[in-house]
Coordinates of C-alpha atoms in Angstrom, one line a residue:
X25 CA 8.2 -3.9 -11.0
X26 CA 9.5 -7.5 -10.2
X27 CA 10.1 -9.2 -7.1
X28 CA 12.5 -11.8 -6.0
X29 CA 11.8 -14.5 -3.6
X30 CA 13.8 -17.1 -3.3
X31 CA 14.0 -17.9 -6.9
X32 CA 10.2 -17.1 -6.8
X33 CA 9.6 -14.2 -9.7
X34 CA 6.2 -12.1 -9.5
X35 CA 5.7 -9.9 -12.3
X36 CA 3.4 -7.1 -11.9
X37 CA 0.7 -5.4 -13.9
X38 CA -1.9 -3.0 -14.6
X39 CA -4.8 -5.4 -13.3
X40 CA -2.8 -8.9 -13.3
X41 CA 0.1 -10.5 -11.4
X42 CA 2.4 -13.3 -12.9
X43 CA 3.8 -15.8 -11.3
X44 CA 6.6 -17.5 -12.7
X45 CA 8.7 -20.5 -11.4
X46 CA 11.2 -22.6 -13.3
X47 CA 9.3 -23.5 -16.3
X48 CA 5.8 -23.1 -14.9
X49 CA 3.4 -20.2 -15.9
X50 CA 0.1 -18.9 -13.9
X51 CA -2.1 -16.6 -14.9
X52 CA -4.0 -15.1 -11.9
X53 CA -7.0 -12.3 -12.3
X54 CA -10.0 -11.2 -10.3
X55 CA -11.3 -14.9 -9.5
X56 CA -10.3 -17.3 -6.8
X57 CA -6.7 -18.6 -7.0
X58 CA -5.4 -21.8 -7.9
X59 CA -4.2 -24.3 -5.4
X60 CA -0.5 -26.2 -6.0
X61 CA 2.7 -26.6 -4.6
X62 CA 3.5 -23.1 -3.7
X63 CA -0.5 -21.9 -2.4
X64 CA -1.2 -18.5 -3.7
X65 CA -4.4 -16.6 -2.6
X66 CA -6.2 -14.1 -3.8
X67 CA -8.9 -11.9 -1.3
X68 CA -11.3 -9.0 -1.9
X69 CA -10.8 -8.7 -6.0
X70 CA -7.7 -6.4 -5.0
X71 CA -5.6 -8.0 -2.4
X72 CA -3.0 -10.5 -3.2
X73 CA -1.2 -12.6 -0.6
X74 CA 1.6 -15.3 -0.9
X75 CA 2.8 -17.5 1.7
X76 CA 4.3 -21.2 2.4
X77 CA 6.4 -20.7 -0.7
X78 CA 9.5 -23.6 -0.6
X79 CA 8.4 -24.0 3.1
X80 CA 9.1 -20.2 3.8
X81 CA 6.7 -17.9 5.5
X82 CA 5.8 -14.7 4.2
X83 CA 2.9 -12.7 2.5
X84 CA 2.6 -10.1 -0.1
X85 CA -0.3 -7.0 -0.2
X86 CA -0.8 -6.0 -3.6
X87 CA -3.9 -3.5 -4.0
X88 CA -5.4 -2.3 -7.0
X89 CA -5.0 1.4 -6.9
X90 CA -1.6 0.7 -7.1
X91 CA -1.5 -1.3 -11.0

């Protein structure tokens, strides 16, 4: 499963998302989330939520039971 945001790719899983932009490459799992330009977070070990990407406001739930 992949979304599209903007440009903005996440690539999902069975226990990790990706998040890809341009050239740049994270790596997120169950600890806290890195801080940069586009602020990802990560709450409760199976929630994931994205906002403030390029100035746009919007979040993404991602749970667990679903990887």
């Amino acid at each position: 499963m992949t979304l599209f945001y903007h440009e903005t790719e996440y690539f999902l899983s069975r226990n990790r998302i990706y998040f890809y932009h341009e050239t740049e490459y994270f790596f997120i799992t169950k600890q806290n989330i890195f801080l940069s330009r586009n602020r990802i977070y990560f709450y409760h070990e199976t929630e994931y939520f994205a906002n403030k990407i390029f100035g746009q406001k919007f979040h993404l739930d991602f749970y667990h039971r679903n990887f």
